[in-house]
CSV table of C-alpha atoms and ligand atoms in Angstrom, one decimal:
chain,number,residue,atom,x,y,z
A,1,MET,CA,21.0,-15.1,9.8
A,2,ILE,CA,24.6,-14.1,9.6
A,3,GLN,CA,24.7,-10.4,9.8
A,4,GLU,CA,27.4,-9.6,7.2
A,5,ASN,CA,25.4,-11.5,4.7
A,6,LEU,CA,22.4,-9.2,5.1
A,7,ASP,CA,24.3,-6.1,3.8
A,8,PRO,CA,23.3,-5.9,0.1
A,9,SER,CA,26.7,-4.7,-0.8
A,10,ASN,CA,28.1,-8.1,0.2
A,11,MET,CA,25.4,-10.0,-1.6
A,12,LYS,CA,26.7,-9.8,-5.1
A,13,ASP,CA,28.8,-12.9,-5.6
A,14,SER,CA,28.4,-14.7,-2.3
A,15,VAL,CA,26.6,-18.0,-2.9
A,16,PHE,CA,25.9,-18.4,0.8
A,17,ALA,CA,24.4,-14.9,0.9
A,18,MET,CA,22.1,-16.0,-1.9
A,19,ALA,CA,21.1,-19.2,0.1
A,20,VAL,CA,20.4,-17.0,3.1
A,21,GLU,CA,18.3,-14.7,1.0
A,22,GLN,CA,16.2,-17.7,-0.2
A,23,PHE,CA,16.0,-18.8,3.5
A,24,ASN,CA,14.7,-15.4,4.6
A,25,ALA,CA,12.0,-15.3,2.0
A,26,ALA,CA,10.5,-18.5,3.3
A,27,ALA,CA,11.2,-17.6,7.0
A,28,ASP,CA,9.1,-14.5,6.4
A,29,VAL,CA,6.2,-16.6,5.1
A,30,LEU,CA,6.5,-18.8,8.2
A,31,ASN,CA,6.8,-15.8,10.5
A,32,LEU,CA,9.9,-17.5,12.0
A,33,GLU,CA,11.1,-15.8,15.1
A,34,GLU,CA,14.5,-14.2,15.2
A,35,GLY,CA,16.4,-16.8,17.3
A,36,MET,CA,15.2,-19.7,15.2
A,37,ARG,CA,16.2,-17.7,12.0
A,38,GLN,CA,19.7,-17.4,13.4
A,39,VAL,CA,20.0,-21.1,14.3
A,40,LEU,CA,18.7,-22.3,10.9
A,41,SER,CA,20.7,-19.9,8.8
A,42,SER,CA,24.0,-20.5,10.4
A,43,CYS,CA,26.3,-23.4,9.6
A,44,LYS,CA,26.9,-25.6,12.7
A,45,ARG,CA,30.5,-26.6,11.7
A,46,GLU,CA,32.9,-25.2,9.1
A,47,PHE,CA,36.1,-27.1,8.8
A,48,THR,CA,38.9,-26.0,6.5
A,49,VAL,CA,42.0,-28.1,5.8
A,50,ASN,CA,45.2,-27.4,3.9
A,51,PHE,CA,47.1,-30.5,2.9
A,52,PRO,CA,50.0,-31.6,0.8
A,53,VAL,CA,49.8,-34.0,-2.2
A,54,LYS,CA,52.8,-35.4,-4.0
A,55,MET,CA,52.3,-34.7,-7.7
A,56,ASP,CA,53.5,-36.9,-10.5
A,57,SER,CA,56.4,-34.5,-11.1
A,58,GLY,CA,57.7,-35.3,-7.6
A,59,LYS,CA,56.9,-31.8,-6.4
A,60,ILE,CA,54.6,-31.2,-3.4
A,61,GLN,CA,51.5,-29.1,-3.8
A,62,VAL,CA,49.3,-27.8,-1.0
A,63,PHE,CA,45.5,-27.9,-1.6
A,64,THR,CA,42.7,-26.4,0.4
A,65,GLY,CA,39.5,-28.2,1.1
A,66,HIS,CA,36.4,-27.8,3.3
A,67,ARG,CA,33.7,-29.9,5.0
A,68,VAL,CA,30.8,-28.0,6.3
A,69,GLN,CA,28.0,-29.4,8.4
A,70,HIS,CA,25.1,-26.9,8.2
A,71,ASN,CA,22.5,-28.6,10.3
A,72,MET,CA,22.2,-32.0,12.0
A,73,THR,CA,19.0,-31.7,13.9
A,74,ARG,CA,17.1,-34.4,11.9
A,75,GLY,CA,20.0,-36.8,11.5
A,76,PRO,CA,23.6,-37.1,10.2
A,77,ALA,CA,24.9,-34.5,7.8
A,78,LYS,CA,24.5,-35.6,4.2
A,79,GLY,CA,26.0,-34.2,1.1
A,80,GLY,CA,28.5,-34.5,-1.7
A,81,ILE,CA,32.1,-33.6,-2.2
A,82,ARG,CA,33.1,-31.5,-5.2
A,83,PHE,CA,36.5,-30.9,-6.8
A,84,HIS,CA,36.6,-27.7,-8.8
A,85,PRO,CA,38.8,-24.6,-9.2
A,86,ASP,CA,36.0,-22.4,-7.9
A,87,VAL,CA,35.4,-24.2,-4.7
A,88,SER,CA,35.5,-21.8,-1.7
A,89,LEU,CA,34.2,-22.0,1.9
A,90,ASP,CA,31.4,-19.6,0.9
A,91,GLU,CA,30.2,-22.0,-1.8
A,92,VAL,CA,30.5,-25.1,0.4
A,93,LYS,CA,28.5,-23.3,3.1
A,94,ALA,CA,25.7,-22.6,0.6
A,95,LEU,CA,25.8,-26.1,-0.8
A,96,ALA,CA,25.7,-27.5,2.8
A,97,SER,CA,22.6,-25.4,3.7
A,98,TRP,CA,20.8,-26.5,0.5
A,99,MET,CA,21.4,-30.1,1.5
A,100,THR,CA,19.7,-29.5,4.8
A,101,TRP,CA,16.6,-28.1,3.0
A,102,LYS,CA,16.8,-30.8,0.3
A,103,CYS,CA,16.7,-33.6,2.9
A,104,ALA,CA,14.0,-31.9,4.8
A,105,VAL,CA,11.7,-31.2,1.8
A,106,THR,CA,11.9,-34.8,0.9
A,107,ASN,CA,11.6,-35.9,4.5
A,108,LEU,CA,14.8,-37.9,4.7
A,109,PRO,CA,16.2,-38.4,8.2
A,110,TYR,CA,19.3,-36.3,7.5
A,111,GLY,CA,20.8,-32.9,8.1
A,112,GLY,CA,22.9,-31.1,5.5
A,113,GLY,CA,26.6,-31.1,4.8
A,114,LYS,CA,29.0,-30.5,1.9
A,115,GLY,CA,32.6,-30.7,1.0
A,116,GLY,CA,35.0,-29.5,-1.6
A,117,VAL,CA,38.6,-29.2,-2.7
A,118,THR,CA,39.9,-26.2,-4.7
A,119,CYS,CA,41.6,-28.0,-7.6
A,120,ASN,CA,41.4,-28.6,-11.3
A,121,PRO,CA,40.8,-32.3,-11.9
A,122,LYS,CA,41.0,-31.8,-15.6
A,123,SER,CA,44.7,-31.0,-15.3
A,124,MET,CA,45.5,-33.8,-12.9
A,125,SER,CA,46.3,-37.5,-13.4
A,126,SER,CA,44.3,-40.3,-12.0
A,127,GLY,CA,47.1,-41.1,-9.5
A,128,GLU,CA,47.2,-37.4,-8.4
A,129,MET,CA,43.4,-37.5,-7.9
A,130,GLU,CA,43.6,-40.6,-5.9
A,131,ARG,CA,46.3,-39.2,-3.6
A,132,LEU,CA,44.4,-35.9,-3.2
A,133,THR,CA,41.1,-37.8,-2.4
A,134,ARG,CA,42.7,-40.2,0.1
A,135,ARG,CA,44.5,-37.3,1.9
A,136,PHE,CA,41.4,-35.1,2.0
A,137,ALA,CA,39.4,-38.1,3.3
A,138,THR,CA,42.0,-38.4,6.1
A,139,GLU,CA,41.9,-34.7,6.9
A,140,ILE,CA,38.1,-34.6,7.2
A,141,SER,CA,38.0,-38.0,9.0
A,142,PRO,CA,37.3,-36.3,12.4
A,143,LEU,CA,34.0,-35.3,11.0
A,144,ILE,CA,32.7,-38.0,8.6
A,145,GLY,CA,31.2,-41.4,9.6
A,146,SER,CA,28.2,-43.6,8.9
A,147,TYR,CA,26.3,-42.0,11.8
A,148,SER,CA,27.7,-38.5,11.7
A,149,ASP,CA,28.3,-37.2,8.2
A,150,ILE,CA,28.0,-39.2,4.9
A,151,PRO,CA,29.6,-37.8,1.7
A,152,ALA,CA,28.6,-38.6,-1.8
A,153,PRO,CA,29.6,-37.6,-5.4
A,154,ASP,CA,29.1,-34.1,-6.7
A,155,VAL,CA,30.8,-32.0,-9.4
A,156,ASN,CA,33.9,-33.9,-10.8
A,157,THR,CA,33.6,-36.7,-8.2
A,158,ASP,CA,32.1,-40.2,-8.9
A,159,GLY,CA,31.9,-43.8,-7.7
A,160,GLN,CA,35.7,-44.2,-7.9
A,161,THR,CA,36.2,-41.2,-5.7
A,162,MET,CA,33.8,-42.6,-3.1
A,163,ALA,CA,35.6,-46.0,-3.3
A,164,TRP,CA,38.9,-44.3,-2.4
A,165,ILE,CA,37.3,-42.5,0.5
A,166,MET,CA,35.6,-45.7,1.8
A,167,ASP,CA,38.9,-47.6,1.5
A,168,THR,CA,41.0,-44.9,3.2
A,169,ILE,CA,38.7,-44.6,6.2
A,170,SER,CA,38.3,-48.4,6.4
A,171,MET,CA,42.1,-48.8,6.3
A,172,HIS,CA,42.4,-46.5,9.3
A,173,LYS,CA,39.7,-48.3,11.2
A,174,GLY,CA,40.8,-51.8,10.5
A,175,PHE,CA,37.4,-52.9,9.2
A,176,THR,CA,35.3,-52.0,6.2
A,177,GLU,CA,32.9,-49.1,6.9
A,178,VAL,CA,30.5,-49.4,4.0
A,179,GLY,CA,28.0,-46.8,5.1
A,180,ILE,CA,30.5,-43.9,5.3
A,181,VAL,CA,29.9,-42.7,1.7
A,182,THR,CA,27.1,-43.2,-0.8
A,183,GLY,CA,27.2,-43.2,-4.6
A,184,LYS,CA,29.7,-46.2,-4.4
A,185,PRO,CA,30.1,-48.7,-7.2
A,186,ILE,CA,27.7,-51.6,-6.9
A,187,GLU,CA,30.5,-54.1,-6.3
A,188,ILE,CA,31.4,-52.5,-3.0
A,189,GLY,CA,27.9,-51.7,-1.6
A,190,GLY,CA,26.5,-49.1,-3.9
A,191,SER,CA,22.8,-49.1,-4.7
A,192,LEU,CA,21.2,-50.1,-8.0
A,193,GLY,CA,19.7,-46.9,-9.6
A,194,ARG,CA,22.0,-44.5,-7.8
A,195,THR,CA,24.0,-43.3,-10.8
A,196,GLU,CA,21.0,-42.1,-12.7
A,197,ALA,CA,19.0,-41.1,-9.6
A,198,THR,CA,19.5,-37.3,-9.8
A,199,GLY,CA,18.6,-37.3,-13.5
A,200,ARG,CA,15.6,-39.5,-12.8
A,201,GLY,CA,14.5,-37.0,-10.2
A,202,VAL,CA,14.7,-34.2,-12.8
A,203,MET,CA,12.5,-36.3,-15.1
A,204,ILE,CA,10.0,-37.1,-12.3
A,205,THR,CA,9.6,-33.5,-11.1
A,206,THR,CA,9.4,-32.3,-14.7
A,207,ARG,CA,6.6,-34.9,-15.4
A,208,GLU,CA,4.7,-33.7,-12.3
A,209,ALA,CA,5.1,-30.0,-13.2
A,210,ALA,CA,4.0,-30.7,-16.8
A,211,LYS,CA,0.8,-32.2,-15.5
A,212,HIS,CA,0.1,-29.1,-13.4
A,213,ILE,CA,0.6,-26.6,-16.3
A,214,GLY,CA,-0.9,-28.9,-19.0
A,215,LEU,CA,2.3,-29.3,-21.0
A,216,ASN,CA,2.3,-32.3,-23.3
A,217,LEU,CA,5.8,-33.8,-22.9
A,218,ASN,CA,5.5,-35.7,-26.2
A,219,GLY,CA,7.4,-33.4,-28.5
A,220,ALA,CA,8.2,-30.9,-25.8
A,221,THR,CA,11.6,-29.2,-26.4
A,222,VAL,CA,14.4,-29.5,-23.9
A,223,VAL,CA,17.7,-27.6,-23.4
A,224,VAL,CA,20.3,-29.0,-21.1
A,225,GLN,CA,23.1,-26.9,-19.7
A,226,GLY,CA,25.8,-29.2,-18.3
A,227,PHE,CA,25.9,-32.6,-20.0
A,228,GLY,CA,27.5,-34.4,-17.0
A,229,ASN,CA,26.0,-37.3,-15.1
A,230,VAL,CA,22.9,-35.3,-14.1
A,231,GLY,CA,22.4,-33.6,-17.5
A,232,TYR,CA,22.9,-36.9,-19.5
A,233,TRP,CA,20.4,-38.9,-17.4
A,234,ALA,CA,17.9,-36.0,-17.3
A,235,ALA,CA,18.1,-35.8,-21.1
A,236,HIS,CA,17.9,-39.5,-21.6
A,237,LEU,CA,14.9,-40.1,-19.4
A,238,LEU,CA,13.0,-37.0,-20.7
A,239,GLN,CA,13.7,-38.3,-24.2
A,240,GLU,CA,12.1,-41.6,-23.2
A,241,LEU,CA,9.0,-39.6,-22.3
A,242,GLY,CA,8.9,-38.2,-25.8
A,243,CYS,CA,10.8,-34.9,-25.3
A,244,LYS,CA,13.1,-33.5,-27.9
A,245,ILE,CA,16.6,-32.4,-26.8
A,246,ILE,CA,17.4,-29.4,-28.9
A,247,ALA,CA,20.5,-28.0,-27.3
A,248,ALA,CA,23.2,-29.2,-24.8
A,249,SER,CA,26.5,-27.9,-23.4
A,250,ASP,CA,29.4,-28.8,-21.1
A,251,SER,CA,32.5,-27.0,-20.1
A,252,GLY,CA,33.9,-27.6,-23.6
A,253,GLY,CA,31.1,-25.8,-25.5
A,254,ALA,CA,27.5,-25.7,-26.5
A,255,ILE,CA,25.6,-27.0,-29.5
A,256,SER,CA,22.0,-26.9,-30.9
A,257,ARG,CA,20.0,-28.8,-33.4
A,258,THR,CA,16.3,-28.0,-33.9
A,259,SER,CA,15.5,-31.4,-35.3
A,260,GLY,CA,16.7,-33.0,-32.0
A,261,LEU,CA,19.8,-34.6,-30.5
A,262,ASP,CA,20.0,-38.2,-29.3
A,263,SER,CA,21.2,-38.4,-25.7
A,264,ASN,CA,23.1,-41.6,-26.3
A,265,GLU,CA,24.9,-40.3,-29.4
A,266,LEU,CA,25.8,-37.2,-27.4
A,267,LEU,CA,27.1,-39.4,-24.6
A,268,ALA,CA,29.2,-41.4,-27.0
A,269,GLN,CA,30.6,-38.2,-28.4
A,270,LYS,CA,31.4,-36.9,-24.9
A,271,ASN,CA,33.0,-40.2,-23.9
A,272,SER,CA,35.3,-40.3,-27.0
A,273,THR,CA,36.3,-36.6,-27.1
A,274,GLY,CA,35.6,-35.3,-23.6
A,275,SER,CA,32.9,-32.8,-24.7
A,276,VAL,CA,29.6,-32.7,-26.6
A,277,SER,CA,31.1,-29.9,-28.7
A,278,GLY,CA,32.1,-31.0,-32.1
A,279,PHE,CA,29.0,-33.2,-32.5
A,280,ALA,CA,28.1,-33.6,-36.2
A,281,ASN,CA,25.4,-31.5,-38.0
A,282,CYS,CA,24.9,-29.0,-35.2
A,283,ASP,CA,25.1,-25.3,-34.7
A,284,VAL,CA,27.8,-24.2,-32.4
A,285,ILE,CA,26.4,-21.7,-29.9
A,286,THR,CA,27.6,-19.8,-26.8
A,287,ASN,CA,26.5,-20.6,-23.3
A,288,GLU,CA,24.4,-17.5,-23.3
A,289,GLU,CA,22.6,-18.5,-26.5
A,290,LEU,CA,22.0,-21.9,-25.0
A,291,LEU,CA,20.3,-20.6,-22.0
A,292,GLU,CA,18.2,-18.2,-24.1
A,293,THR,CA,17.2,-20.8,-26.7
A,294,SER,CA,13.4,-20.9,-27.1
A,295,CYS,CA,12.2,-24.2,-25.5
A,296,ASP,CA,9.6,-25.7,-23.2
A,297,ILE,CA,12.0,-27.1,-20.6
A,298,LEU,CA,15.4,-25.7,-19.5
A,299,VAL,CA,17.5,-27.9,-17.4
A,300,PRO,CA,20.4,-26.0,-15.8
A,301,ALA,CA,22.6,-28.9,-14.7
A,302,ALA,CA,26.0,-27.2,-14.3
A,303,LEU,CA,27.0,-24.7,-11.6
A,304,GLU,CA,25.6,-21.9,-9.5
A,305,GLN,CA,24.5,-18.5,-10.6
A,306,GLN,CA,24.0,-19.2,-14.3
A,307,ILE,CA,20.6,-17.6,-14.6
A,308,THR,CA,20.9,-14.0,-13.3
A,309,GLY,CA,19.4,-10.6,-13.5
A,310,ASN,CA,21.4,-10.1,-16.7
A,311,ASN,CA,19.9,-12.9,-18.8
A,312,ALA,CA,16.6,-13.9,-17.1
A,313,SER,CA,14.5,-11.6,-19.2
A,314,ARG,CA,15.6,-13.4,-22.3
A,315,ILE,CA,14.9,-16.9,-21.0
A,316,SER,CA,11.6,-18.2,-22.3
A,317,ALA,CA,11.3,-21.7,-21.0
A,318,LYS,CA,8.0,-22.7,-19.6
A,319,ILE,CA,9.6,-25.0,-17.0
A,320,ILE,CA,13.0,-24.5,-15.5
A,321,VAL,CA,14.2,-27.6,-13.7
A,322,GLU,CA,17.2,-27.0,-11.6
A,323,GLY,CA,19.5,-30.1,-12.0
A,324,ALA,CA,22.3,-28.0,-10.6
A,325,ASN,CA,22.4,-26.5,-7.1
A,326,GLY,CA,21.8,-22.8,-7.0
A,327,PRO,CA,21.7,-22.1,-10.7
A,328,THR,CA,19.2,-19.2,-10.4
A,329,THR,CA,19.8,-16.0,-8.5
A,330,PRO,CA,17.0,-14.4,-6.4
A,331,GLU,CA,16.9,-11.5,-8.9
A,332,ALA,CA,16.4,-13.9,-11.8
A,333,ASP,CA,13.8,-15.9,-9.8
A,334,LYS,CA,11.6,-12.8,-9.6
A,335,ILE,CA,12.0,-11.9,-13.3
A,336,LEU,CA,11.2,-15.4,-14.4
A,337,THR,CA,8.3,-15.9,-12.0
A,338,ASP,CA,6.8,-12.6,-13.1
A,339,LYS,CA,7.1,-13.8,-16.7
A,340,GLY,CA,5.1,-16.9,-15.8
A,341,SER,CA,7.9,-19.5,-15.9
A,342,LEU,CA,7.6,-22.4,-13.5
A,343,ILE,CA,10.9,-23.0,-11.7
A,344,ILE,CA,11.3,-26.4,-10.0
A,345,PRO,CA,13.8,-25.5,-7.4
A,346,ASP,CA,17.1,-27.4,-6.9
A,347,ILE,CA,16.3,-28.7,-3.5
A,348,LEU,CA,13.3,-30.6,-5.1
A,349,ALA,CA,14.4,-31.0,-8.7
A,350,ASN,CA,17.8,-32.6,-8.0
A,351,ALA,CA,16.9,-34.4,-4.8
A,352,GLY,CA,16.7,-37.7,-6.6
A,353,GLY,CA,20.5,-38.2,-5.9
A,354,VAL,CA,20.3,-37.9,-2.2
A,355,VAL,CA,17.0,-39.9,-2.0
A,356,VAL,CA,18.8,-42.9,-3.5
A,357,SER,CA,21.8,-42.1,-1.4
A,358,TYR,CA,19.5,-42.6,1.5
A,359,PHE,CA,18.3,-45.9,0.1
A,360,GLU,CA,22.0,-46.9,-0.4
A,361,TRP,CA,22.8,-46.0,3.3
A,362,VAL,CA,19.8,-48.0,4.6
A,363,GLN,CA,20.9,-51.0,2.5
A,364,ASN,CA,24.4,-50.7,3.9
A,365,LEU,CA,23.3,-50.5,7.5
A,366,GLN,CA,20.9,-53.4,7.0
A,367,ARG,CA,23.3,-55.5,4.8
A,368,PHE,CA,20.3,-56.2,2.7
A,369,PHE,CA,20.0,-55.1,-0.9
A,370,TRP,CA,17.0,-54.0,-3.0
A,371,GLU,CA,16.0,-54.8,-6.6
A,372,LYS,CA,16.3,-51.9,-9.0
A,373,GLU,CA,12.6,-51.7,-9.5
A,374,ALA,CA,12.1,-51.2,-5.7
A,375,VAL,CA,14.7,-48.3,-5.8
A,376,ASP,CA,13.1,-46.6,-8.8
A,377,LYS,CA,9.6,-47.0,-7.4
A,378,SER,CA,10.4,-45.7,-4.0
A,379,LEU,CA,12.3,-42.7,-5.5
A,380,ASP,CA,9.3,-41.9,-7.7
A,381,SER,CA,6.9,-42.0,-4.8
A,382,ILE,CA,9.0,-39.8,-2.5
A,383,LEU,CA,9.6,-37.2,-5.2
A,384,THR,CA,6.0,-37.2,-6.5
A,385,ARG,CA,4.7,-36.8,-2.9
A,386,SER,CA,7.3,-34.0,-2.2
A,387,PHE,CA,6.5,-32.2,-5.4
A,388,ASN,CA,2.8,-32.2,-4.6
A,389,GLU,CA,3.4,-31.1,-1.0
A,390,VAL,CA,5.4,-28.2,-2.3
A,391,PHE,CA,2.9,-27.4,-5.0
A,392,ASN,CA,0.1,-27.3,-2.4
A,393,THR,CA,2.2,-25.0,-0.2
A,394,SER,CA,2.9,-22.7,-3.1
A,395,GLN,CA,-0.9,-22.4,-3.7
A,396,HIS,CA,-1.7,-22.0,0.0
A,397,TYR,CA,0.7,-19.1,0.5
A,398,ASN,CA,0.6,-17.9,-3.1
A,399,VAL,CA,4.4,-18.1,-3.3
A,400,ASP,CA,6.7,-19.5,-6.0
A,401,MET,CA,7.9,-23.1,-5.8
A,402,ARG,CA,11.3,-22.3,-4.3
A,403,THR,CA,9.8,-20.4,-1.4
A,404,ALA,CA,7.2,-23.1,-1.0
A,405,ALA,CA,9.9,-25.8,-0.9
A,406,MET,CA,11.9,-23.8,1.6
A,407,VAL,CA,8.7,-23.3,3.7
A,408,ASN,CA,8.1,-27.0,3.9
A,409,ALA,CA,11.8,-27.8,4.6
A,410,ILE,CA,12.3,-25.0,7.2
A,411,ASP,CA,9.0,-25.9,9.0
A,412,ARG,CA,10.3,-29.5,9.4
A,413,VAL,CA,13.7,-28.5,10.8
A,414,ALA,CA,12.3,-25.7,13.0
A,415,THR,CA,9.7,-28.2,14.4
A,416,ALA,CA,12.4,-30.8,15.1
A,417,THR,CA,14.6,-28.1,16.8
A,418,ASN,CA,11.7,-27.0,19.0
A,419,ILE,CA,10.9,-30.6,20.0
A,420,ARG,CA,14.6,-31.4,20.8
A,421,GLY,CA,15.0,-28.1,22.6
A,422,ILE,CA,18.2,-26.0,22.9
A,423,TYR,CA,21.0,-27.7,24.8
A,424,PRO,CA,21.9,-27.3,27.6
B,501,LIG,N1,25.8,-34.1,-4.5
B,501,LIG,C1,24.4,-34.5,-4.6
B,501,LIG,C2,23.5,-33.3,-4.3
B,501,LIG,O1,23.9,-32.2,-4.4
B,501,LIG,C3,24.1,-35.8,-3.8
B,501,LIG,C4,24.3,-35.7,-2.4
B,501,LIG,C5,24.1,-37.0,-1.7
B,501,LIG,O2,23.7,-38.0,-2.3
B,501,LIG,O3,24.4,-37.0,-0.5
B,501,LIG,O4,22.4,-33.5,-3.9
């Protein structure tokens, strides 16, 4: 536990402080001793790079990026890279720590890492993005590698970004290092089922939660904040189970339609105009109205700290499935849990991506590729098992699902740390 983060006056906007607060709630349940708390709430390595990129105008611009390895006790660091104007070291540290817990709660042989570059991809050309990506990959090359730290896509990065990273590192090495990133296009060693994996995990964990609370998914209403890769696939797969999508948003705006929206029509609109906003025969609503829309299932699949003490009391969803990382603040967690909402925490709800990243990495190391059915089936069994383990822990300790997920995750990492011992 990092001391400055325990001062409530510093807690307000720090995403890492929020992650540490979640950690401490579970550490209390486990009666974790002080030294172990310090080990597990600190980031092992925090790496910041400032690097130049030649822009299309011919001018040079310096960008700042980070790669953080939170914990590597159970295996290589694993976690995405995001490109966004709000990226900061504080945010990347929080995201790295959530990756440690995500990999532990699903029992993948990984630690947690994350990377990010502060930039606005929406105002940059493809050529500028490629140069930024290749230079950032070079700058963090002392850290990343198939056996040390394996990046993947996150906000505003995709298979193409991963292809540039793989190519850059492979050019430096003189041979192709396929396993250095996951979320690659199929043609260069990606896994079938990876693109939709995070959304599929949202669907699987929603399905399991619905069973536990007796919610019939046929006709259940769904609101999706953030119609990106995760939001689209979650909406699409929930729609396949009979759910009705009644509102959706992205950075361009929010829309609602009580009679239901078709996920594929929304995607076509987004692909042609860049946003779901402007979709025909819909009400235009604000982001706040979207979150507060009366529904059975709310899927926050955008950014952190969207559901807060300011709006939680007006959110009425029966199940909140965190497709995004860190969308709910601890204050909002308490308000919603007291109101009887079931929150499926990020480290469980959106773990489908990293689970299939793990399958991709295994396929890369073995040079042996799986059928899509095998990928989907293994993902389903890992997430169903993890969901039920977390549900049982929440009943056993009488705690909410986030604390229960953290308890299971922390217990695994603490046990591994104790078995390995403290070096030297
Ligand atoms: N960025 C995704 C996440 O937050 C995927 C990480 C990965 O596959 O390594 O879980």
